[in-house]
XYZ file of N, CA and C in Angstrom:
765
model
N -11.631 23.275 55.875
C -12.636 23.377 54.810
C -12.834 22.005 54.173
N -13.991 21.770 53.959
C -14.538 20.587 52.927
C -14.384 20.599 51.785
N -13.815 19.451 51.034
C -14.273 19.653 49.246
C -16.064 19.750 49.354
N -16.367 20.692 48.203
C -17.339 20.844 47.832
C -18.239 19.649 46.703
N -19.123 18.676 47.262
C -19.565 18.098 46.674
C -21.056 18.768 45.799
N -20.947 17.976 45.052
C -22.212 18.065 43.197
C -23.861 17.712 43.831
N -24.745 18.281 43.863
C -25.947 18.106 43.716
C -26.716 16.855 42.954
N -27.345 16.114 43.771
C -27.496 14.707 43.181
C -28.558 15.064 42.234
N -28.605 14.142 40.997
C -29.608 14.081 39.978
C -31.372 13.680 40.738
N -32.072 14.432 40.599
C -33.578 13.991 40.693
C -33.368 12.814 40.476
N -33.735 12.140 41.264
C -34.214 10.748 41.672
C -35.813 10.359 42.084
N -35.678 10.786 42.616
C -37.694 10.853 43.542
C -38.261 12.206 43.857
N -39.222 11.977 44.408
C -40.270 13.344 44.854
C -39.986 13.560 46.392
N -38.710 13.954 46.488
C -37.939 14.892 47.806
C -38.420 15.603 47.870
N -39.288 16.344 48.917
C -39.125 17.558 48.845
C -37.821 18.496 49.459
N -37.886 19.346 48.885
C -36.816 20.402 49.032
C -36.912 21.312 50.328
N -38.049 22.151 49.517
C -38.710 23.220 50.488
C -40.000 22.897 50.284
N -40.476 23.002 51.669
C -42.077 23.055 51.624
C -43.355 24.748 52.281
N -44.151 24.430 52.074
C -44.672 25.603 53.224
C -46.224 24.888 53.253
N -46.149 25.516 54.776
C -47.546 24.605 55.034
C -48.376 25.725 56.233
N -49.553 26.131 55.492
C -50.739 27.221 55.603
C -50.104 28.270 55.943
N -49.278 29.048 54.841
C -48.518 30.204 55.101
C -49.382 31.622 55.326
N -49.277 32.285 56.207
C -50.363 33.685 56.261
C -48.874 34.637 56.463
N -49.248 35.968 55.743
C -48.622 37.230 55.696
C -49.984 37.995 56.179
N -49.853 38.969 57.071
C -50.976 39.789 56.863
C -49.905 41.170 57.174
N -50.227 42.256 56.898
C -49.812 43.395 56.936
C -51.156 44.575 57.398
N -50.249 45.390 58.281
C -51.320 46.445 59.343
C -51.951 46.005 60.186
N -53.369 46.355 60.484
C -54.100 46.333 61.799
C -55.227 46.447 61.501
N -56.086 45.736 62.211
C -58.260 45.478 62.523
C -58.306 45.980 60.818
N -58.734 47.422 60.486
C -59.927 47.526 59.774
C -58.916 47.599 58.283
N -57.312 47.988 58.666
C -56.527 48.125 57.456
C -55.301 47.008 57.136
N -56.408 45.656 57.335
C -55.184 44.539 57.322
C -55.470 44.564 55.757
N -54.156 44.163 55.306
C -53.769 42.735 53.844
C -53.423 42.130 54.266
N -53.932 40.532 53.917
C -53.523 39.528 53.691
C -52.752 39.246 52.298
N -51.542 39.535 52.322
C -50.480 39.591 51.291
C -50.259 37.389 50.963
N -50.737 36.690 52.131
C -50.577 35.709 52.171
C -51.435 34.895 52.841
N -52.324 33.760 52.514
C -53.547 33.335 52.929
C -53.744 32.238 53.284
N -53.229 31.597 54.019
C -53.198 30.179 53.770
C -52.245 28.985 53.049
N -51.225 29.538 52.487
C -50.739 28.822 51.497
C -50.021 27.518 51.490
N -50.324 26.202 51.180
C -49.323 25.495 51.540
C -49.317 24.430 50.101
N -47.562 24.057 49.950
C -47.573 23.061 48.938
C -46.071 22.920 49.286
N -45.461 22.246 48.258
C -44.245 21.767 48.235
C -43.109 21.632 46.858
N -42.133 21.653 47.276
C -41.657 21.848 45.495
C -40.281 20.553 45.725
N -40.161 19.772 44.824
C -39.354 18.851 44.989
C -37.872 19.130 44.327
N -37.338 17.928 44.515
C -35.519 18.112 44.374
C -35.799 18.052 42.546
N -35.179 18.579 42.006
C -34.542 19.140 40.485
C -36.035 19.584 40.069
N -36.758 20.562 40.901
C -38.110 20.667 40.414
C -37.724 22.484 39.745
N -38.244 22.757 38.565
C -38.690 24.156 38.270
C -39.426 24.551 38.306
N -40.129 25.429 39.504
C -40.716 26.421 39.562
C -41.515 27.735 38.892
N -42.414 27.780 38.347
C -42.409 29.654 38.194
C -43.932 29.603 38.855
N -43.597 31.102 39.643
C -44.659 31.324 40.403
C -45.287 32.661 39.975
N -46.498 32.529 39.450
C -47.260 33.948 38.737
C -47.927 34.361 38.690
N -48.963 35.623 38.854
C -50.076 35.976 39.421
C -50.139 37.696 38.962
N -50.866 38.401 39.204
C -50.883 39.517 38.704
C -50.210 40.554 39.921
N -49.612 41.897 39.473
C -49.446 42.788 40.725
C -50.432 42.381 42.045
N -49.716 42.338 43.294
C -50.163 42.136 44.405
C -51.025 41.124 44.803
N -51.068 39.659 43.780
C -51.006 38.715 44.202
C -50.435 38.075 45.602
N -49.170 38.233 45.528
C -48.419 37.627 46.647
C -47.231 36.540 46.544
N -46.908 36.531 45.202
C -45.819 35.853 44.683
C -44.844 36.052 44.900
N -44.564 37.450 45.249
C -43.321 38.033 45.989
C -43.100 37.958 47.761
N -44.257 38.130 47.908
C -44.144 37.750 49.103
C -44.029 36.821 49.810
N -44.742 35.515 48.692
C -44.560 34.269 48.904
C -42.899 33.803 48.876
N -42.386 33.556 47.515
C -40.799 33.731 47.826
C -39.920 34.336 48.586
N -39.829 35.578 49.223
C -39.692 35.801 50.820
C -39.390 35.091 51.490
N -41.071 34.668 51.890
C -40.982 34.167 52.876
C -40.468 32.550 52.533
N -40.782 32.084 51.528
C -40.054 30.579 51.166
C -38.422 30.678 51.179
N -38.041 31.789 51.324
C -36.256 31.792 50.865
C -35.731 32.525 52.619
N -36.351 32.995 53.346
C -36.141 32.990 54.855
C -35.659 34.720 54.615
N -36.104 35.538 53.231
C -36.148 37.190 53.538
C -37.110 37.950 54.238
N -38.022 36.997 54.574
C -39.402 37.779 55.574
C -39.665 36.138 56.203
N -40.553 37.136 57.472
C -40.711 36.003 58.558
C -42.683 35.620 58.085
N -42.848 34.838 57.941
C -44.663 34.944 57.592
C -45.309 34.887 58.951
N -46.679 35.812 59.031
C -47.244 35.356 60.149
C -47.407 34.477 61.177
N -47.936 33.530 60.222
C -47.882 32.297 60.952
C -47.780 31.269 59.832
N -47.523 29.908 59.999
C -47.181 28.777 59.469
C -45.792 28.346 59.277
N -45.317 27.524 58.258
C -44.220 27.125 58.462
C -43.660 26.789 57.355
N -41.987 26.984 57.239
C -41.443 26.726 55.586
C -40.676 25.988 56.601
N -39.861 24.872 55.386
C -39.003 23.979 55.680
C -38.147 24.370 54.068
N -36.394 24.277 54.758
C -35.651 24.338 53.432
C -34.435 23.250 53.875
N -34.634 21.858 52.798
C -33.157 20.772 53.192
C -33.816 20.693 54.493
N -35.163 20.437 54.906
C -35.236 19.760 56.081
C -35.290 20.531 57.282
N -35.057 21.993 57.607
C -34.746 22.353 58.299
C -35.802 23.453 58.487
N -36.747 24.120 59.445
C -37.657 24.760 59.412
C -37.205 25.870 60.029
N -37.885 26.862 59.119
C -37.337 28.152 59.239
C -37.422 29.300 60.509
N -39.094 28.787 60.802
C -39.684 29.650 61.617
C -39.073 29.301 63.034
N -37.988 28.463 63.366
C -37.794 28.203 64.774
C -36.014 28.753 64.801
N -35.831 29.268 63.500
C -34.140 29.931 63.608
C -34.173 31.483 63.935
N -33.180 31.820 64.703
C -32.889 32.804 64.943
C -32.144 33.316 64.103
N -31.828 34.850 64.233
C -31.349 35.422 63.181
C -29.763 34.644 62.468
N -28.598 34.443 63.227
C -28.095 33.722 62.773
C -27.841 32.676 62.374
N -28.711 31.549 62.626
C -29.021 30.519 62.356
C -29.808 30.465 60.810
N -30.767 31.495 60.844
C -31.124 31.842 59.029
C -30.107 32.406 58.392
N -29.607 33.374 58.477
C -28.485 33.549 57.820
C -27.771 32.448 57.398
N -27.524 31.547 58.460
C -26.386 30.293 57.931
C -27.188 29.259 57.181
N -28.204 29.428 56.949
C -28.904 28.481 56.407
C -29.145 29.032 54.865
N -29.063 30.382 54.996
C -29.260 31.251 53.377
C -28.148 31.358 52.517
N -27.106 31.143 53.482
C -25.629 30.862 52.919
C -25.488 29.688 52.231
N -26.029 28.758 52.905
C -25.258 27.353 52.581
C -26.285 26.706 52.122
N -27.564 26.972 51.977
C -28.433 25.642 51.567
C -29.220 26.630 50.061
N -28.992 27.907 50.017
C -29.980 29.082 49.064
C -29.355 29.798 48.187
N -29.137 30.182 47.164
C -29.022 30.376 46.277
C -29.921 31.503 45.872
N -29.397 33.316 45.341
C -30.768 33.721 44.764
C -30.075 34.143 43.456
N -31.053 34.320 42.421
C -30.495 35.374 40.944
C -31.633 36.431 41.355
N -31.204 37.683 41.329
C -32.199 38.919 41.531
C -32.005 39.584 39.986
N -33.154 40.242 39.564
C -33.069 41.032 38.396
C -32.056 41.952 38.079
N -32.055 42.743 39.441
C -30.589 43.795 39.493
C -29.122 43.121 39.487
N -29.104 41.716 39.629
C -27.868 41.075 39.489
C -27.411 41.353 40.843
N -27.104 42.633 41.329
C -26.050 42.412 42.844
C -24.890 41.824 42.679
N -24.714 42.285 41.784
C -23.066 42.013 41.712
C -21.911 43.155 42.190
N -20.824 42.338 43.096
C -19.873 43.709 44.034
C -19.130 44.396 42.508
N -19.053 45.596 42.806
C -18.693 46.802 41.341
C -17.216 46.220 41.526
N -16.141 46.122 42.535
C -15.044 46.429 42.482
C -14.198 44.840 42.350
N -14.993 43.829 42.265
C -14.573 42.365 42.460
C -15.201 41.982 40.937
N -13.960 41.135 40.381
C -13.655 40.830 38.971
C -15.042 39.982 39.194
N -15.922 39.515 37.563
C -16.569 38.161 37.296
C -16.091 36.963 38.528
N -15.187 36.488 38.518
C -14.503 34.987 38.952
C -15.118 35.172 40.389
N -14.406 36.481 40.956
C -14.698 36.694 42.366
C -15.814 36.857 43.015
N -16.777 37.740 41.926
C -18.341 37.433 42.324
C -18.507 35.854 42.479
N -18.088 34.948 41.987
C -18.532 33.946 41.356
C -18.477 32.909 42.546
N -17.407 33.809 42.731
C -16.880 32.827 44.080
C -17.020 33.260 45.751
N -17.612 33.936 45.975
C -18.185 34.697 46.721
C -18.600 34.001 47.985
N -19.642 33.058 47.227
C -20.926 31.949 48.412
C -19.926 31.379 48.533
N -18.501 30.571 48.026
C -17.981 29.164 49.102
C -17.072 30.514 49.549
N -16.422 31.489 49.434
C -15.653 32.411 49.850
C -16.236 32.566 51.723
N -17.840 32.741 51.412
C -18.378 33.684 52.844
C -18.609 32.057 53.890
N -18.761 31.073 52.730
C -18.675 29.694 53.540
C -18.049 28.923 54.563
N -16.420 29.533 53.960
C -15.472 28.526 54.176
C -15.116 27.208 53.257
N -16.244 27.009 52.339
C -15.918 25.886 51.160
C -15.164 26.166 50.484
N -14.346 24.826 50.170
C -13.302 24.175 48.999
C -13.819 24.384 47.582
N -13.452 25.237 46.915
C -13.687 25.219 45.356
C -12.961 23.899 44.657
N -14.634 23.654 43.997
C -13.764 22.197 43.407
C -13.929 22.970 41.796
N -13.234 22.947 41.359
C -13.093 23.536 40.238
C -13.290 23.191 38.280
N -13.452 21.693 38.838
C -14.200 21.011 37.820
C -16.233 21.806 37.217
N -16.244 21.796 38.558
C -17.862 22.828 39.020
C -17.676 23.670 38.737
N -16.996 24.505 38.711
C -16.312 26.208 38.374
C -16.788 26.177 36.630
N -15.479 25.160 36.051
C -15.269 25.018 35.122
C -16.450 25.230 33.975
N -17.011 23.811 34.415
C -18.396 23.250 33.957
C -19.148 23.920 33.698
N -19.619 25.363 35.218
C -20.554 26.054 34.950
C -20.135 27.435 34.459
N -18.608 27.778 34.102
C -18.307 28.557 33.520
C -18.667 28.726 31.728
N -18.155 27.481 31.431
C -17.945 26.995 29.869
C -19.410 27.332 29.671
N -20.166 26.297 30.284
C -21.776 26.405 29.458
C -22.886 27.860 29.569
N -21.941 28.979 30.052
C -22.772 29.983 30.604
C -21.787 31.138 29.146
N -20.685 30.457 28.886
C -20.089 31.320 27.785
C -19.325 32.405 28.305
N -18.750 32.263 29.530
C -17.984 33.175 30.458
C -16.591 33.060 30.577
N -16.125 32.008 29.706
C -14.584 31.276 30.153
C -13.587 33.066 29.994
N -13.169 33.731 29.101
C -13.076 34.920 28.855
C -13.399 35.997 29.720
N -14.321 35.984 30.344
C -14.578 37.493 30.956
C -14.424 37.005 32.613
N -13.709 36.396 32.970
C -13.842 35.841 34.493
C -12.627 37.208 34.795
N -12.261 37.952 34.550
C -11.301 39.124 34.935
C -11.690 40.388 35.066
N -13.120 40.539 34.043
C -13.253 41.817 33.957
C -14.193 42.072 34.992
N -14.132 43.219 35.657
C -15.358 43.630 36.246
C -16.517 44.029 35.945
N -17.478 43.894 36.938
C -19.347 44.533 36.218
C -19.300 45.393 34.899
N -18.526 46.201 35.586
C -18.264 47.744 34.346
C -18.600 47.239 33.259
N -17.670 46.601 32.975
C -16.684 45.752 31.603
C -17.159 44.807 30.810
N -18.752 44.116 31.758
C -19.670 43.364 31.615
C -20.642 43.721 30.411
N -21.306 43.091 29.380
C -22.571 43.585 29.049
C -23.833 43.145 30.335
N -24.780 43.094 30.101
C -26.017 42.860 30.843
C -26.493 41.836 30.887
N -26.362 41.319 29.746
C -26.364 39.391 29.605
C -25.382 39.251 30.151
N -24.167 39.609 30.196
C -22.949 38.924 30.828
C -22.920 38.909 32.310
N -23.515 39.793 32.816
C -23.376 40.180 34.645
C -24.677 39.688 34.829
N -25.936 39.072 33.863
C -26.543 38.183 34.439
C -25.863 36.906 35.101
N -25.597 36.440 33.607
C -24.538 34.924 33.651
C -24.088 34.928 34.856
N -22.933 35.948 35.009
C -22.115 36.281 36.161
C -23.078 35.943 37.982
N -24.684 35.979 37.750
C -25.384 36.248 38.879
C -25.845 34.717 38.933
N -26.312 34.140 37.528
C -26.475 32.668 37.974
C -25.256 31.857 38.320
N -24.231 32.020 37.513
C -22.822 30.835 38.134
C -22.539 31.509 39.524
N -23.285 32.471 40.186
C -22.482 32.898 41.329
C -23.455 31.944 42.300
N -24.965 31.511 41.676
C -25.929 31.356 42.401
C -26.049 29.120 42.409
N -25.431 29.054 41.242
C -24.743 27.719 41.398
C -23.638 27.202 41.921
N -22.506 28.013 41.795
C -21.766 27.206 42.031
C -21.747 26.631 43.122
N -22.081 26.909 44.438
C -21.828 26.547 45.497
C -22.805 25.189 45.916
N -23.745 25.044 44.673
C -24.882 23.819 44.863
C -25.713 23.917 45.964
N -26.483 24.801 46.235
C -27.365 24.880 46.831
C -28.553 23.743 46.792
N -29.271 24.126 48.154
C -30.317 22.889 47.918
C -31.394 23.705 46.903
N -31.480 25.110 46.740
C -32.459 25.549 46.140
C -31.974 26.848 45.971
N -32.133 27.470 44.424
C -32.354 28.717 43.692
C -33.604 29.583 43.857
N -33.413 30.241 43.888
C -34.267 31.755 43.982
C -34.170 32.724 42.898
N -35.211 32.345 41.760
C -34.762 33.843 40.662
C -35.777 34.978 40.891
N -35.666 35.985 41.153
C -37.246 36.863 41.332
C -36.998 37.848 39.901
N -37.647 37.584 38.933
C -37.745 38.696 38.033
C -36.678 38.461 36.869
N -35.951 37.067 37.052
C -34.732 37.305 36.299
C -34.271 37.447 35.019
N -35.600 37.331 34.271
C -35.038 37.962 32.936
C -35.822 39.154 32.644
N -36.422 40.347 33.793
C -36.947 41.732 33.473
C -35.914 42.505 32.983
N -34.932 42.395 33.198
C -34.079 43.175 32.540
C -33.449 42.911 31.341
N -33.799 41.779 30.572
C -33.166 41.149 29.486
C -33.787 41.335 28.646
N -33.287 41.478 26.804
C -34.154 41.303 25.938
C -34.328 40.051 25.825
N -35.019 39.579 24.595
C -35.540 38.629 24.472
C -34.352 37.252 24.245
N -33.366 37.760 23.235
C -32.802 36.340 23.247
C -31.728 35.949 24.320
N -31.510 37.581 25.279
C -30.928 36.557 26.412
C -31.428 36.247 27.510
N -32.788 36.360 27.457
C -34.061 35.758 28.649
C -34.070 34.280 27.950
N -34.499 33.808 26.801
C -34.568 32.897 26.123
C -33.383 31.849 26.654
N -32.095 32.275 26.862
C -30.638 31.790 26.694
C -30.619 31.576 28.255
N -31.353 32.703 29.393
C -31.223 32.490 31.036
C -32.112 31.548 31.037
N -33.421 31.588 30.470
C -34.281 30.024 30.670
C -34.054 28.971 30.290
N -33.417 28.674 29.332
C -33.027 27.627 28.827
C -31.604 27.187 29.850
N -30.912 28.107 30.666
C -29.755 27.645 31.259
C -30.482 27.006 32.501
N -31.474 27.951 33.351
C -32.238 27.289 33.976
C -32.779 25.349 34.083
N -33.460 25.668 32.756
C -34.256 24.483 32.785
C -32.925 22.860 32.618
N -31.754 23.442 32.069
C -31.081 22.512 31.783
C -30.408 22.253 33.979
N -30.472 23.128 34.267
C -29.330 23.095 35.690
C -30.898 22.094 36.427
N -32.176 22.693 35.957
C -32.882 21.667 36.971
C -32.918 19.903 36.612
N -32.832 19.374 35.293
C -33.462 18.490 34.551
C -31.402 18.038 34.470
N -30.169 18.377 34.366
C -29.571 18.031 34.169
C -28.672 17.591 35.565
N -28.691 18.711 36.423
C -28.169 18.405 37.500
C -28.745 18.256 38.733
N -30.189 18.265 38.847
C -30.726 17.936 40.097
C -31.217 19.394 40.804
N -30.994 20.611 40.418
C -31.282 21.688 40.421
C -32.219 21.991 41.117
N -32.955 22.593 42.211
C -34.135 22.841 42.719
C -34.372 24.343 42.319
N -35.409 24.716 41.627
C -35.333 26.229 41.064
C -37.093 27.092 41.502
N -36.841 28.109 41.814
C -38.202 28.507 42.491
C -38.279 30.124 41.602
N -38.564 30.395 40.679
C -38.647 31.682 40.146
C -40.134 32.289 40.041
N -39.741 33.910 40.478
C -40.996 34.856 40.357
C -40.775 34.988 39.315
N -41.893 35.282 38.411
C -41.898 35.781 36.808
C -43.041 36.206 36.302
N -43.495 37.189 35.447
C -44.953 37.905 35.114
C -44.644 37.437 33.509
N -43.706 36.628 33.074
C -43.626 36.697 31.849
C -44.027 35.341 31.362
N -45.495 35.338 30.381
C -45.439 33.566 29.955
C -44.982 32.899 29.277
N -44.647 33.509 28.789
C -43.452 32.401 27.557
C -42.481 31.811 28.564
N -42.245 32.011 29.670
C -41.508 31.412 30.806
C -41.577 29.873 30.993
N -43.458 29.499 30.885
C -43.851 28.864 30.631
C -43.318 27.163 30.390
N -43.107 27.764 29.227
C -42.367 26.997 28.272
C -40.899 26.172 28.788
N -40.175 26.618 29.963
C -39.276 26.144 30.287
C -39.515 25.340 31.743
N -40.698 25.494 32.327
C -40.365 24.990 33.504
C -41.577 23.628 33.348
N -41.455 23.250 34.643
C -42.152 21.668 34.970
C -43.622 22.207 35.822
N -43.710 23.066 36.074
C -44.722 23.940 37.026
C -44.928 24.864 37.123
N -46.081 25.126 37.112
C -46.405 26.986 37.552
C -47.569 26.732 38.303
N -47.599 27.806 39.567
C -48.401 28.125 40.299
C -48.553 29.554 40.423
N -50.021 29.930 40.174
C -50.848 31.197 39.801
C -51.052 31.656 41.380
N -51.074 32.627 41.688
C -51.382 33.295 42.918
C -52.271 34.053 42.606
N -53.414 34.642 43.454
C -54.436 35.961 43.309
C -54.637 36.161 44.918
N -54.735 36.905 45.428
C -55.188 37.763 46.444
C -54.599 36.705 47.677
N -53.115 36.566 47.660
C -52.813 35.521 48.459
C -53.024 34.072 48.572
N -53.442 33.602 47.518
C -53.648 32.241 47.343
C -53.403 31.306 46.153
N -53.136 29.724 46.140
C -53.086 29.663 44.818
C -54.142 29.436 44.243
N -54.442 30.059 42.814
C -55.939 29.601 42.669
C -55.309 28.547 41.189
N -53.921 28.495 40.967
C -53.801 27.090 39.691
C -52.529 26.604 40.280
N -52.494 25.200 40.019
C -51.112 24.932 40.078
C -51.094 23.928 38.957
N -50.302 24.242 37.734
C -50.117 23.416 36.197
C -48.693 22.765 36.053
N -49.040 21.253 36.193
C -48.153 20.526 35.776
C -47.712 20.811 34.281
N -46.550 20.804 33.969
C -46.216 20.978 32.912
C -46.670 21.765 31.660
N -46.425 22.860 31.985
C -47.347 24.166 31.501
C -47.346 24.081 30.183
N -48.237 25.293 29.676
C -47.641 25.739 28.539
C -48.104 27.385 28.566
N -47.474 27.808 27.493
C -47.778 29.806 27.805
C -49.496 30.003 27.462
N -49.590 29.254 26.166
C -51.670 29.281 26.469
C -52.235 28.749 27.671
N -52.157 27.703 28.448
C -52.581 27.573 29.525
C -52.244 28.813 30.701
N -51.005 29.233 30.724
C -51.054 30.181 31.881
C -51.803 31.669 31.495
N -51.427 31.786 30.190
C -52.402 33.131 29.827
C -54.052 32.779 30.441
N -54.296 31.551 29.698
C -55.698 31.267 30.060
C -56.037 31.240 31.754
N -55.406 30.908 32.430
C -55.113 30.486 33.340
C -55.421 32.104 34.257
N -54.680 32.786 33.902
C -54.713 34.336 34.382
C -55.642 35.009 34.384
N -56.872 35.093 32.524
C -57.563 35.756 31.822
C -58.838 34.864 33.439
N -58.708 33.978 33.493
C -60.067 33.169 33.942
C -60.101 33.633 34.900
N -58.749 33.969 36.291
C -59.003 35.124 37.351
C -59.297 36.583 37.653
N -58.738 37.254 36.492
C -59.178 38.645 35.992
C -60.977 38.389 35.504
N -61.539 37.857 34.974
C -63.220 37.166 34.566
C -63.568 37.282 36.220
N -62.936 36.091 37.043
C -63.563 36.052 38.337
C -64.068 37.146 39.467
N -62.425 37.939 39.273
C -62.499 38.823 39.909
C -63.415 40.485 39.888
C-alpha cells in the first residue's frame, strides 16, 4: 500500500472532468427522449459546480453520466485524464474508486459499521494507507471528533451527512459528486454542508460537481450551469441566487 497523498491547491484551469457533445436518448423512432443533447463543457481542478434546471431537464442524467453511473449514447467524458467511454466494466469501477468521490442525499451509509469505518471505507476497498493527519483535519472541521464510534442509528441527520462527506474526502479524489445533498437537511445544516463544500473546493483544491434545485446554493459555488430539455441553456460565472432564479424564470417564459 501507498501513503496517501493531499490534493494539490488550484493552481490553473486543469481540467478535471470534461464531456464533449454528450447525447442520452431513451426508447425508440416515435417514443425517443433525449434526456441529453449535445452537451459539452468542462469543469476545472478546485472548481464548484452546481448544476440546475427544472424536473427532467437532464441534470441528473448529466451527472451519471459525468461520474461513469450511466453509459451516454454517444460522446465522451474524461475523468483525471482518463476517458470513460473506452473502459470496461472493471476498469470503471476502478476508476470510481480511486479518482470519484459521491455525497448522495440518502447518505448510504453501512447501518452496522461505526462513523470512523464508514469513513474509511474508499482507502479500505482501495488498498490505501490512511494518512491520518487527513483523517484528522477533515474530522475536526466537520465537528465529528466525538461521534467517530457511534453508528448511523446513533447519528442525527446532520451528523450521518458529515459522516457521507468525510467519507467522500478523505480519500482525495480527483472529483466529488453531491446529487441533492442538502434535500434532506434543514436549513442551517444545508447552510453548514455548503459552506463545508465551498471551503474543501477554494481551500484544498477540491473538484466539486453538485445536482441541486435549491438557489440559495448559489451563493456558495464559482458556477452554475442551467439545463432545460437536455441542454445548457446558462452557464454563470460566479453566481448569485437572483441571477439563477432569473435565469430559470427566463426558460419557463421561453418554454
Amino acid at each position: 500500500m501507498t501513503e496517501q497523498h493531499s490534493q494539490p491547491h488550484p493552481t490553473d484551469n486543469t481540467p478535471v472532468v470534461t464531456a464533449h457533445n454528450l447525447t442520452k436518448v431513451y426508447g425508440d423512432k416515435d417514443t425517443q427522449v433525449h434526456a441529453l443533447d449535445g452537451v459539452s463543457t468542462a469543469f476545472t481542478q478546485g472548481s464548484f459546480t452546481a448544476i440546475m434546471g427544472p424536473s427532467g431537464s437532464g441534470k441528473s442524467t448529466f451527472m451519471h453520466c459525468l461520474a461513469g453511473l450511466d453509459k451516454p449514447t454517444s460522446g465522451q467524458v474524461t475523468v483525471a485524464g482518463q476517458r470513460l467511454d473506452n473502459l470496461d466494466d472493471n476498469a470503471l469501477t476502478t476508476v470510481r474508486r480511486d479518482q470519484i468521490g459521491f455525497i448522495f442525499q440518502s447518505f448510504n451509509l453501512l447501518p452496522t459499521h461505526t462513523a470512523k469505518e464508514n469513513i474509511l471505507l474508499p482507502l479500505e476497498l482501495s488498498g490505501r494507507r490512511l494518512n491520518r493527519s487527513v483523517l484528522s483535519e477533515i474530522v475536526e472541521s466537520l465537528g465529528l471528533t466525538g461521534r467517530l464510534n457511534h453508528l448511523p442509528s446513533q447519528l442525527s441527520g446532520g451528523e450521518q451527512q458529515r459522516v457521507a462527506i468525510a467519507r467522500a474526502l478523505v480519500a482525495r479524489p480527483a472529483v466529488i459528486f453531491a446529487d441533492e445533498p442538502t434535500g434532506a437537511l434543514d436549513s442551517r445544516n444545508s447552510v453548514r454542508l455548503l459552506k463545508y463544500l465551498e471551503s474543501a473546493s477554494q481551500n484544498r483544491g477540491q473538484t466539486i460537481i453538485m445536482v441541486t434545485h435549491d438557489p440559495r446554493a448559489a451563493h456558495y459555488v464559482d458556477r452554475a450551469l442551467i439545463l432545460s430539455d437536455g441542454k445548457i441553456r446558462h452557464d454563470i460565472s460566479e453566481p448569485t441566487s437572483a441571477a439563477v432564479v432569473e435565469a430559470m424564470n427566463t426558460m419557463e417564459v421561453e418554454s
